Structures are given as C-alpha cells and as structure tokens.
Coordinates of C-alpha atoms in Angstrom, one line a residue:
X6 CA -40.1 -19.7 51.6
X7 CA -41.1 -16.1 51.0
X8 CA -41.3 -14.3 47.6
X9 CA -40.3 -10.7 46.7
X10 CA -40.4 -9.0 43.2
X11 CA -37.7 -6.9 41.4
X12 CA -38.9 -4.7 38.7
X13 CA -37.8 -5.8 35.2
X14 CA -37.3 -2.6 33.1
X15 CA -37.5 -4.6 29.8
X16 CA -41.1 -5.7 30.5
X17 CA -44.2 -3.5 30.2
X18 CA -46.7 -3.7 33.2
X19 CA -49.5 -3.6 30.7
X20 CA -48.6 -7.0 29.1
X21 CA -50.2 -10.1 30.7
X22 CA -48.3 -13.2 29.7
X23 CA -49.9 -16.7 29.4
X24 CA -49.5 -19.0 32.3
X25 CA -47.0 -21.3 30.5
X26 CA -44.9 -18.3 29.5
X27 CA -45.0 -17.0 33.0
X28 CA -43.8 -20.3 34.4
X29 CA -41.0 -20.5 31.9
X30 CA -39.8 -16.9 32.3
X31 CA -40.2 -17.1 36.1
X32 CA -38.1 -20.2 36.3
X33 CA -35.4 -18.8 33.9
X34 CA -35.2 -15.3 35.5
X35 CA -35.9 -16.0 39.1
X36 CA -32.9 -15.3 41.3
X37 CA -32.2 -17.0 44.6
X38 CA -30.6 -14.8 47.2
X39 CA -28.8 -17.1 49.6
X40 CA -29.5 -15.6 53.0
X41 CA -29.3 -17.0 56.5
X42 CA -32.3 -19.3 56.1
X43 CA -31.7 -19.9 52.3
X44 CA -35.4 -19.3 51.7
X45 CA -35.7 -15.8 50.1
X46 CA -37.0 -16.0 46.5
X47 CA -37.4 -12.9 44.3
X48 CA -39.4 -13.0 41.1
X49 CA -39.1 -10.7 38.1
X50 CA -41.5 -7.9 38.2
X51 CA -43.3 -9.1 35.0
X52 CA -44.1 -12.4 36.8
X53 CA -45.3 -10.7 40.0
X54 CA -47.4 -8.2 38.1
X55 CA -49.0 -11.0 36.1
X56 CA -50.2 -12.8 39.2
X57 CA -52.2 -9.8 40.3
X58 CA -55.9 -9.8 39.5
X59 CA -56.0 -13.6 39.2
X60 CA -58.3 -15.7 41.4
X61 CA -56.7 -16.8 44.7
X62 CA -56.9 -20.5 43.8
X63 CA -55.2 -19.9 40.4
X64 CA -52.4 -17.8 42.1
X65 CA -51.8 -20.5 44.7
X66 CA -51.6 -23.3 42.0
X67 CA -49.1 -21.2 40.0
X68 CA -46.9 -20.4 43.0
X69 CA -47.0 -24.0 44.1
X70 CA -45.7 -25.2 40.7
X71 CA -43.0 -22.5 40.7
X72 CA -41.9 -23.5 44.2
X73 CA -41.6 -27.1 43.2
X74 CA -39.6 -26.3 40.1
X75 CA -37.2 -24.0 42.0
X76 CA -36.9 -26.5 44.8
X77 CA -35.8 -29.1 42.2
X78 CA -33.3 -26.7 40.7
X79 CA -31.8 -25.8 44.1
X80 CA -31.4 -29.5 44.9
X81 CA -29.8 -30.2 41.5
X82 CA -27.4 -27.3 41.9
X83 CA -26.4 -28.5 45.4
X84 CA -25.8 -32.0 44.1
X85 CA -23.7 -30.7 41.1
X86 CA -21.8 -28.2 43.2
X87 CA -23.2 -25.2 41.4
X88 CA -23.2 -21.9 43.4
X89 CA -25.7 -19.2 42.4
X90 CA -23.9 -16.0 43.3
X91 CA -25.2 -13.2 45.5
X92 CA -24.7 -9.7 44.4
X93 CA -24.4 -6.3 46.0
X94 CA -25.0 -2.9 44.4
X95 CA -23.2 -2.5 41.0
X96 CA -20.1 -0.5 41.5
X97 CA -16.6 0.3 40.0
X98 CA -13.5 -1.0 41.8
X99 CA -11.1 1.4 43.6
X100 CA -7.9 0.1 42.1
X101 CA -8.8 0.9 38.5
X102 CA -8.4 4.6 37.9
X103 CA -8.1 5.6 41.6
X104 CA -10.1 8.6 42.9
X105 CA -8.1 11.8 43.0
X106 CA -7.6 13.2 46.5
X107 CA -10.3 15.7 47.5
X108 CA -12.5 14.8 44.5
X109 CA -14.9 12.0 43.4
X110 CA -13.3 11.8 39.9
X111 CA -11.5 8.6 39.0
X112 CA -8.2 9.4 37.3
X113 CA -6.9 7.0 34.7
X114 CA -3.2 6.8 33.6
X115 CA -2.0 9.7 31.4
X116 CA -1.3 9.2 27.8
X117 CA 0.8 10.9 25.1
X118 CA -0.1 12.2 21.7
X119 CA 0.6 9.9 18.8
X120 CA 1.3 7.0 21.3
X121 CA -1.1 4.0 21.5
X122 CA -3.2 4.1 24.7
X123 CA -5.1 1.2 26.3
X124 CA -7.0 1.0 29.6
X125 CA -9.5 -1.7 30.7
X126 CA -12.4 -0.6 32.8
X127 CA -14.2 -3.2 34.9
X128 CA -16.9 -3.6 37.5
X129 CA -16.1 -4.8 41.0
X130 CA -16.4 -8.5 41.4
X131 CA -19.3 -9.6 43.5
X132 CA -21.4 -6.6 42.6
X133 CA -24.4 -6.5 40.2
X134 CA -24.0 -9.0 37.4
X135 CA -20.2 -8.4 37.0
X136 CA -18.6 -9.5 34.7
X137 CA -21.7 -9.6 32.6
X138 CA -22.0 -5.8 32.2
X139 CA -21.7 -3.3 29.4
X140 CA -20.2 0.2 29.2
X141 CA -20.8 3.4 27.4
X142 CA -19.4 6.9 27.7
X143 CA -21.3 10.1 28.4
X144 CA -19.2 13.1 27.3
X145 CA -16.1 13.4 25.2
X146 CA -13.1 11.2 25.6
X147 CA -9.7 12.5 24.4
X148 CA -9.7 12.8 20.6
X149 CA -8.5 9.5 19.1
X150 CA -9.7 7.4 22.0
X151 CA -12.9 5.3 22.2
X152 CA -14.7 3.2 24.8
X153 CA -15.9 -0.2 23.7
X154 CA -19.0 -1.9 25.1
X155 CA -16.7 -4.3 27.1
X156 CA -15.0 -1.4 28.8
X157 CA -11.7 -1.0 26.8
X158 CA -10.5 2.6 26.4
X159 CA -8.1 2.5 23.4
X160 CA -6.8 4.3 20.4
X161 CA -4.1 6.9 19.7
X162 CA -4.5 10.3 21.2
X163 CA -4.2 13.2 18.8
X164 CA -4.5 16.2 21.0
X165 CA -2.9 17.2 24.4
X166 CA -5.1 18.3 27.3
X167 CA -7.3 17.0 30.2
X168 CA -10.7 15.4 29.5
X169 CA -13.4 14.6 32.1
X170 CA -16.3 12.3 31.2
X171 CA -18.8 9.9 32.7
X172 CA -18.8 6.1 32.2
X173 CA -22.1 4.2 32.5
X174 CA -21.9 0.6 33.6
X175 CA -25.0 -1.6 33.2
X176 CA -25.9 -5.2 34.1
X177 CA -26.8 -7.4 31.1
X178 CA -29.9 -9.3 32.1
X179 CA -30.6 -12.8 31.0
X180 CA -33.3 -11.8 28.6
X181 CA -30.8 -9.7 26.7
X182 CA -28.2 -12.5 26.5
X183 CA -26.6 -12.1 30.0
X184 CA -26.0 -14.9 32.5
X185 CA -29.1 -16.9 33.4
X186 CA -29.1 -15.7 37.0
X187 CA -28.9 -11.9 36.1
X188 CA -32.5 -10.7 36.6
X189 CA -32.1 -6.9 36.2
X190 CA -30.6 -4.2 34.0
X191 CA -29.5 -1.8 36.7
X192 CA -26.7 0.7 36.0
X193 CA -24.3 3.0 37.8
X194 CA -22.0 5.7 36.5
X195 CA -18.9 7.4 37.7
X196 CA -16.8 10.4 36.5
X197 CA -13.4 9.7 34.9
X198 CA -10.5 11.8 33.8
X199 CA -7.6 11.2 31.4
X200 CA -4.8 13.6 30.8
X201 CA -3.0 13.5 27.4
X202 CA 0.5 15.0 27.5
X203 CA 2.3 16.3 24.4
X204 CA 4.4 13.5 23.1
X205 CA 7.8 13.5 21.3
X206 CA 7.2 12.2 17.8
X207 CA 9.5 11.5 14.9
X208 CA 8.1 13.5 12.0
X209 CA 9.4 11.3 9.1
X210 CA 8.1 7.8 8.7
X211 CA 10.4 7.0 5.7
X212 CA 13.8 8.0 4.5
X213 CA 14.2 10.1 1.5
X214 CA 15.6 8.7 -0.7
X215 CA 14.7 5.2 0.5
X216 CA 16.8 3.6 -2.2
X217 CA 20.5 4.4 -2.6
X218 CA 23.4 3.1 -4.8
X219 CA 26.2 0.8 -4.0
X220 CA 29.5 2.5 -3.4
X221 CA 27.9 5.9 -4.0
X222 CA 27.6 8.6 -1.3
X223 CA 24.1 8.8 0.3
X224 CA 22.9 12.3 -0.1
X225 CA 22.1 12.6 3.6
X226 CA 18.8 12.9 5.3
X227 CA 17.9 15.0 8.4
X228 CA 15.4 13.4 10.8
X229 CA 13.4 15.6 13.1
X230 CA 11.0 15.3 16.0
X231 CA 8.0 17.4 17.1
X232 CA 7.3 18.1 20.8
X233 CA 10.9 17.5 21.7
X234 CA 13.2 19.9 23.6
X235 CA 16.3 21.3 22.0
X236 CA 18.4 18.6 23.7
X237 CA 17.7 15.7 21.4
X238 CA 19.8 12.5 21.0
X239 CA 19.4 10.2 18.1
X240 CA 20.6 6.6 17.9
X241 CA 19.9 3.2 16.4
X242 CA 17.6 1.3 18.8
X243 CA 17.7 -2.1 16.9
X244 CA 18.7 -3.5 13.5
X245 CA 21.6 -2.1 11.5
X246 CA 22.1 0.4 8.7
X247 CA 23.9 -0.7 5.6
X248 CA 27.7 -1.1 6.1
X249 CA 29.4 2.2 5.6
X250 CA 26.4 4.3 6.8
X251 CA 25.5 5.8 10.2
X252 CA 22.9 8.0 12.0
X253 CA 24.5 10.8 13.9
X254 CA 23.4 12.0 17.3
X255 CA 22.0 15.0 15.5
X256 CA 19.7 12.8 13.4
X257 CA 21.5 12.9 10.1
X258 CA 21.6 9.6 8.1
X259 CA 24.7 9.6 5.9
X260 CA 27.6 7.5 4.5
X261 CA 28.6 5.4 1.5
X262 CA 27.0 1.9 1.5
X263 CA 29.4 -0.9 0.7
X264 CA 26.9 -3.8 0.5
X265 CA 23.7 -4.3 -1.5
X266 CA 20.4 -5.5 0.1
X267 CA 17.4 -4.3 2.1
X268 CA 18.3 -3.0 5.6
X269 CA 15.6 -2.5 8.2
X270 CA 16.4 -0.7 11.5
X271 CA 14.8 1.3 14.3
X272 CA 15.9 4.8 15.0
X273 CA 15.2 6.4 18.4
X274 CA 15.1 10.0 19.6
X275 CA 15.2 11.0 23.2
X276 CA 15.1 14.3 25.0
X277 CA 15.7 12.9 28.5
X278 CA 12.4 11.8 29.9
X279 CA 10.6 11.0 26.7
X280 CA 11.5 9.1 23.6
X281 CA 10.0 7.9 20.3
X282 CA 11.2 5.4 17.7
X283 CA 10.5 4.7 14.1
X284 CA 11.2 1.8 11.8
X285 CA 13.0 2.5 8.5
X286 CA 14.1 0.4 5.5
X287 CA 16.9 1.5 3.2
X288 CA 17.5 -0.5 0.0
X289 CA 21.0 -0.5 -1.6
X290 CA 21.4 -1.6 -5.3
X291 CA 23.8 -1.0 -8.1
X292 CA 22.9 2.2 -10.0
X293 CA 20.4 1.7 -12.8
X294 CA 22.0 2.6 -16.2
X295 CA 21.1 2.2 -19.9
X296 CA 24.2 0.8 -21.5
X297 CA 23.2 0.3 -25.1
X298 CA 20.5 2.2 -27.0
X299 CA 21.9 3.3 -30.4
X300 CA 19.3 2.8 -33.1
X301 CA 20.4 1.0 -36.2
X302 CA 19.7 2.2 -39.8
X303 CA 16.1 2.1 -40.9
X304 CA 14.5 2.1 -44.3
X305 CA 10.9 2.1 -45.4
X306 CA 9.7 -1.5 -45.9
X307 CA 12.8 -3.1 -44.5
X308 CA 12.9 -5.2 -41.2
X309 CA 14.1 -3.1 -38.2
X310 CA 15.3 -4.6 -34.9
X311 CA 16.8 -2.8 -31.8
X312 CA 17.2 -4.2 -28.3
X313 CA 18.6 -1.7 -25.7
X314 CA 20.5 -3.0 -22.6
X315 CA 20.4 -1.8 -19.0
X316 CA 22.3 -2.8 -15.8
X317 CA 21.8 -2.2 -12.1
X318 CA 18.5 -1.6 -10.2
X319 CA 16.3 -4.4 -9.2
X320 CA 14.8 -6.7 -11.9
X321 CA 12.4 -7.1 -13.5
X322 CA 12.8 -4.0 -15.7
X323 CA 10.1 -2.4 -17.8
X324 CA 10.6 -0.1 -20.9
X325 CA 8.6 2.7 -22.3
X326 CA 8.6 5.8 -24.5
X327 CA 8.3 9.0 -22.5
X328 CA 7.9 12.7 -23.2
X329 CA 5.2 12.5 -25.8
X330 CA 7.3 11.0 -28.5
X331 CA 6.1 8.1 -30.7
X332 CA 7.8 5.4 -32.7
X333 CA 7.8 5.4 -36.5
X334 CA 4.7 3.9 -38.0
X335 CA 5.1 0.1 -38.3
X336 CA 7.4 -0.2 -35.3
X337 CA 6.4 -1.5 -31.8
X338 CA 8.1 -1.6 -28.4
X339 CA 8.2 -4.7 -26.2
X340 CA 7.9 -3.3 -22.6
X341 CA 9.5 -6.4 -21.1
X342 CA 12.7 -6.5 -23.1
X343 CA 12.8 -3.0 -24.6
X344 CA 13.1 -4.4 -28.1
X345 CA 11.9 -2.2 -30.9
X346 CA 11.0 -4.1 -34.1
X347 CA 8.9 -4.1 -37.2
X348 CA 8.9 -2.6 -40.7
X349 CA 8.7 1.2 -40.9
X350 CA 6.2 2.5 -43.4
X351 CA 6.9 6.2 -43.3
X352 CA 10.3 7.9 -43.8
X353 CA 11.4 10.6 -41.4
X354 CA 13.4 11.5 -38.3
X355 CA 11.8 10.4 -35.0
X356 CA 13.4 11.8 -31.7
X357 CA 12.4 9.6 -28.7
X358 CA 13.0 9.5 -24.9
X359 CA 13.5 5.8 -24.1
X360 CA 12.9 5.0 -20.4
X361 CA 13.6 2.0 -18.2
X362 CA 12.2 1.4 -14.7
X363 CA 13.0 -1.2 -12.1
X364 CA 10.9 -2.8 -9.4
X365 CA 12.0 -0.1 -6.9
X366 CA 10.7 2.7 -9.0
X367 CA 14.1 3.8 -10.2
X368 CA 14.0 5.3 -13.7
X369 CA 16.7 6.1 -16.2
X370 CA 16.1 7.7 -19.6
X371 CA 18.1 8.2 -22.8
X372 CA 17.4 10.4 -25.8
X373 CA 17.6 8.5 -29.2
X374 CA 16.6 9.4 -32.8
X375 CA 15.3 6.8 -35.2
X376 CA 15.9 7.9 -38.8
X377 CA 13.9 6.1 -41.4
X378 CA 15.2 6.5 -45.0
X379 CA 13.1 6.3 -48.1
X380 CA 13.4 3.2 -50.2
X381 CA 16.7 3.1 -52.2
X382 CA 16.5 4.0 -55.9
X383 CA 19.0 4.8 -58.6
X384 CA 18.4 8.0 -60.6
X385 CA 18.7 7.7 -64.4
X386 CA 20.3 10.7 -66.1
X387 CA 22.5 11.4 -69.2
X388 CA 26.2 11.5 -68.6
X389 CA 28.6 14.0 -70.2
X390 CA 30.7 13.0 -73.2
X391 CA 34.2 11.6 -72.6
X392 CA 37.0 13.3 -74.6
X393 CA 40.2 11.5 -75.3
X394 CA 43.1 13.1 -73.4
X395 CA 40.9 15.3 -71.3
X396 CA 40.2 15.1 -67.6
X397 CA 36.7 13.6 -67.1
X398 CA 34.4 13.7 -64.0
X399 CA 30.8 12.5 -63.7
X400 CA 28.7 11.1 -60.8
X401 CA 25.8 8.7 -60.6
X402 CA 22.9 9.6 -58.3
X403 CA 20.8 7.5 -55.9
X404 CA 17.9 8.5 -53.7
X405 CA 17.0 7.1 -50.3
X406 CA 18.6 4.0 -48.8
X407 CA 20.6 3.6 -45.6
X408 CA 24.1 5.0 -46.0
X409 CA 26.8 4.2 -46.9
X410 CA 26.1 3.2 -50.5
X411 CA 28.3 1.1 -52.7
X412 CA 28.4 1.2 -56.6
X413 CA 29.5 -1.5 -59.0
X414 CA 29.3 -2.5 -62.7
X415 CA 27.0 -5.4 -63.3
X416 CA 27.9 -5.7 -67.0
X417 CA 27.0 -4.4 -70.5
X418 CA 28.6 -3.9 -73.9
X419 CA 31.5 -4.1 -73.7
X420 CA 31.0 -4.3 -69.9
X421 CA 34.1 -2.3 -69.2
X422 CA 34.9 1.4 -68.7
X423 CA 36.9 3.3 -71.2
X424 CA 40.6 3.0 -70.7
X425 CA 41.8 5.6 -68.2
X426 CA 38.4 6.1 -66.5
X427 CA 37.7 4.6 -63.1
X428 CA 34.7 4.2 -60.8
X429 CA 34.7 5.3 -57.2
X430 CA 32.5 2.6 -55.6
X431 CA 31.7 4.8 -52.5
X432 CA 30.6 7.9 -54.3
X433 CA 29.5 6.6 -57.7
X434 CA 31.8 9.0 -59.4
X435 CA 33.6 8.4 -62.8
X436 CA 36.9 10.1 -63.2
X437 CA 40.2 10.0 -65.1
X438 CA 41.7 10.8 -68.6
X439 CA 40.5 8.5 -71.4
X440 CA 43.3 7.1 -73.5
X441 CA 41.5 4.3 -75.4
X442 CA 39.4 4.1 -78.4
X443 CA 36.4 6.3 -79.2
X444 CA 32.9 4.7 -79.2
X445 CA 29.8 4.0 -77.0
X446 CA 30.2 2.1 -73.7
X447 CA 26.9 0.7 -72.6
X448 CA 26.9 -0.5 -68.9
X449 CA 24.5 -1.6 -66.2
X450 CA 25.3 -0.1 -62.8
X451 CA 24.1 -1.3 -59.4
X452 CA 24.0 0.5 -56.0
X453 CA 23.7 -1.3 -52.7
X454 CA 22.9 0.4 -49.3
X455 CA 23.9 -0.5 -45.7
X456 CA 20.9 -2.8 -45.3
X457 CA 21.6 -4.7 -48.5
X458 CA 18.9 -3.1 -50.5
X459 CA 19.8 -2.9 -54.2
X460 CA 18.9 -0.7 -57.2
X461 CA 20.2 -0.6 -60.7
X462 CA 20.2 1.5 -63.9
X463 CA 21.6 1.5 -67.4
X464 CA 24.2 4.1 -68.5
X465 CA 25.9 5.1 -71.7
X466 CA 29.4 6.6 -71.9
X467 CA 30.2 8.2 -75.2
X468 CA 34.0 8.6 -76.0
X469 CA 35.0 11.0 -78.6
X470 CA 38.4 12.3 -80.0

C-alpha cells in the first residue's frame, strides 16, 4: 500500500500537531482512492508534513498504526456495503445553463422584470465533493436576484438587461463540516449570463375604491399595465366579481353590485405573448348612514342623554367628534355607542361634527348643535294696575330654561284672577277687561320648562275703578 499527500489549505505548514492529534485527523480526513489494485492511500498535507523531520523509527511506527486503522475501516466498510466514492476534478454540469454557441459562457434561462425568478445551480455528480459544495458569485447579478451558498439564484428582477458574472463552486472539506471523505477545499469557477426582459406588469395592486355600496353604481376603475403593447386584453382569470359587475376587455371595472359580501378574483392582462395577473378583493356593503342625531334640549345642571343611530357599513361602529369641536363641559361621548351624556355645567351653543366609522374605514359625519340653556328662573317685577272696564295686558318674565315654558297659578289670596282677566299659560301673559270688584289679588305663579324644571314667584294685581 503506497501513500501520497494532498495539500490541505486550511492547515498551516508551520504547525506541528501531536502524534495523537495526527492519528485522529489522519484517520478522519484520509481518503481512499479505489484504483485497480485498491491500495492507493492519500494523506492530508498537514499529516504528511508533520511526519517530516521525525526519526525514521517513529515515522514507521506512526505509519504502521495508520495502516492498521485504515485496513480495519476498509474491511468494515466492505462488510457493511459502504462505498467511499472516487472523485474527478470539480466541474459544472452541461445541462444546467448550457454554454452559448461560440462562447464559454453558460447561459441561464431568461427572466422578466417584476416576475419571480428561480434557478438552481449544481455541481456535476461524481466530481469533487459534490453535492457537498458551496457557491458564491463574483460580479453583479441582475438587480433583485441573489445567489445563495447552496447555489439557488432567486428573487424578483427589477431592471431589464443582460448580466454576465462568475460563479465560484468550492468543495466543503470535512474539517469545515463537509462529508467525512472530503479531504480538500478545491474550487472552480465559470462565467454565467442571465438576460432579463421587460415584463408586462399590472400597475394597480388594489381597486379604488375597494369598498362599494349595495345597489349603488360603482364609480368605475381603470386598470393599466406597464411594458405592454397597445393591444391589451383584460379578463377575469379566476374567481368572480360581485353579481352585477364586470371587467371590460379595456380594463375598466364597473357595474352595480346586487349582493353584499367580500369578493376575491384574479384579473389578467395579455398583449399576445406576455401576460400578468393580479389578485383583487372588492367588498360590498350597505351604505353607511347616520339616521338619528338630533340633540335634545339641555340645561345647566340637568341630566342630558343623546344616543345617535347609524345603519349600513360593517360593524362594529365607532363614534367621535371631528373638526376641532368639543362637547359642552360636563358631557362625554361613548365611542362604542355614540351616546352623549352627563350634566352640562356651562350654558352656550356648541356646534359639533359627529362622525361614525365602520370596520372597513367608511366614515359618515353629521353637523349638530347642542344648546345648553341657563337654569330656569322667574323674574319678579311689579305689574301695572288693572282698571275696571279697560283692556288690560301684562306679561310675566322667566329667564333660562328649556323651551317651551308653561305658566300656572299655584294659589294665593284669593287665589283667583280678577273677573274678566285670563292667563295665557304658554306666554305668561295676563289679558282681558276686568268687570269684577276692585281690590288686591295676591297670587303665587309657577313656570315649568320642557325638562320639568320649575320656578315660582309671588305677584300682586291691583284692581281699581
């Protein structure tokens, strides 16, 4: 059995390993090349170099031990049916990216811009340590493409043109995690070329609008494609648009949807030899509307409650105040229900923009004004004298309160108006021609507003002849 050495690029010739390390590494990295007499043994260069300079007796003992160990491994492999492969020079196969005629450049399949690209580069079986090899590129691949260490060229090209570059393929030796019989890190490289052609690409990746309303005409949306010739044909490749809607051969999406729901479909454009497709989703719902939002009467210190209503859209709904307005002090808005409640503390007029939004992002607004009145009070003032037989008019006064107001007589002495004089409960006005007796009529009057708030005051009507 003869021995030959193969230089191990990962080991420095200046390092002298211990004998135990040498035996271990030699047994692990030694490679049997099965030749005619099955006796050719090659040792890693680190092991061969380490034997140099040793006494002849020591070298003989080490080689004898190595021979015994390798003989045992060969016999064990033979019994177990293990075949330790033989390898030729590392090279690329012809069938992957064939060489262009008249050149040495391997030409890979062409790609298109904006279309995913994938090409697996491999080493030729039976050469080097294939498939235990790694790859790297030297030079620029088409923009958008990359080469992985396992030889996969992939990505999405972004620019048309022709790119020529080198690919380096290298054995992965056993000491770097390769197969146990791979005892070198030799490499080879070849020049490759990939052409990227301009692709036809649909510009829009979503419809606008992507939500439309049941039984309402869709505003229409024009699809377009870049890189296409003027002779474009648009069609539905798969799925279905909402009932009542179509995509024309000119790429216009239009119609009046007659069913609600989410509709997903694929639209394709073709200019003859090339095509592109895009997936779209169109949602059809009933139109979102605010149906009830009239504020009730409000008064300082009195409970206030308002709950607007909305229909359509896609629940759940959320409510808010937009446009920079603010609620009266003391009132709050529930964003889930839209309810406005509380006790206002400051009178005034508050214009607001009330907004509701659904889960699809649809928004509807309505302008409202919350008017907060001051607290109701009755104003005490002297009334003019009533003259028998003469037309009489006088009015009671109230401040604040939520209109309408209502007046009534609570009592007094004698507790009745003079004969011929009447009270207008809505206006608080006394009117008529007195026909009764002269005298003083002491009464207690009460005013009540729309919210039930009450105020009272005493009055005196003096009747004279």
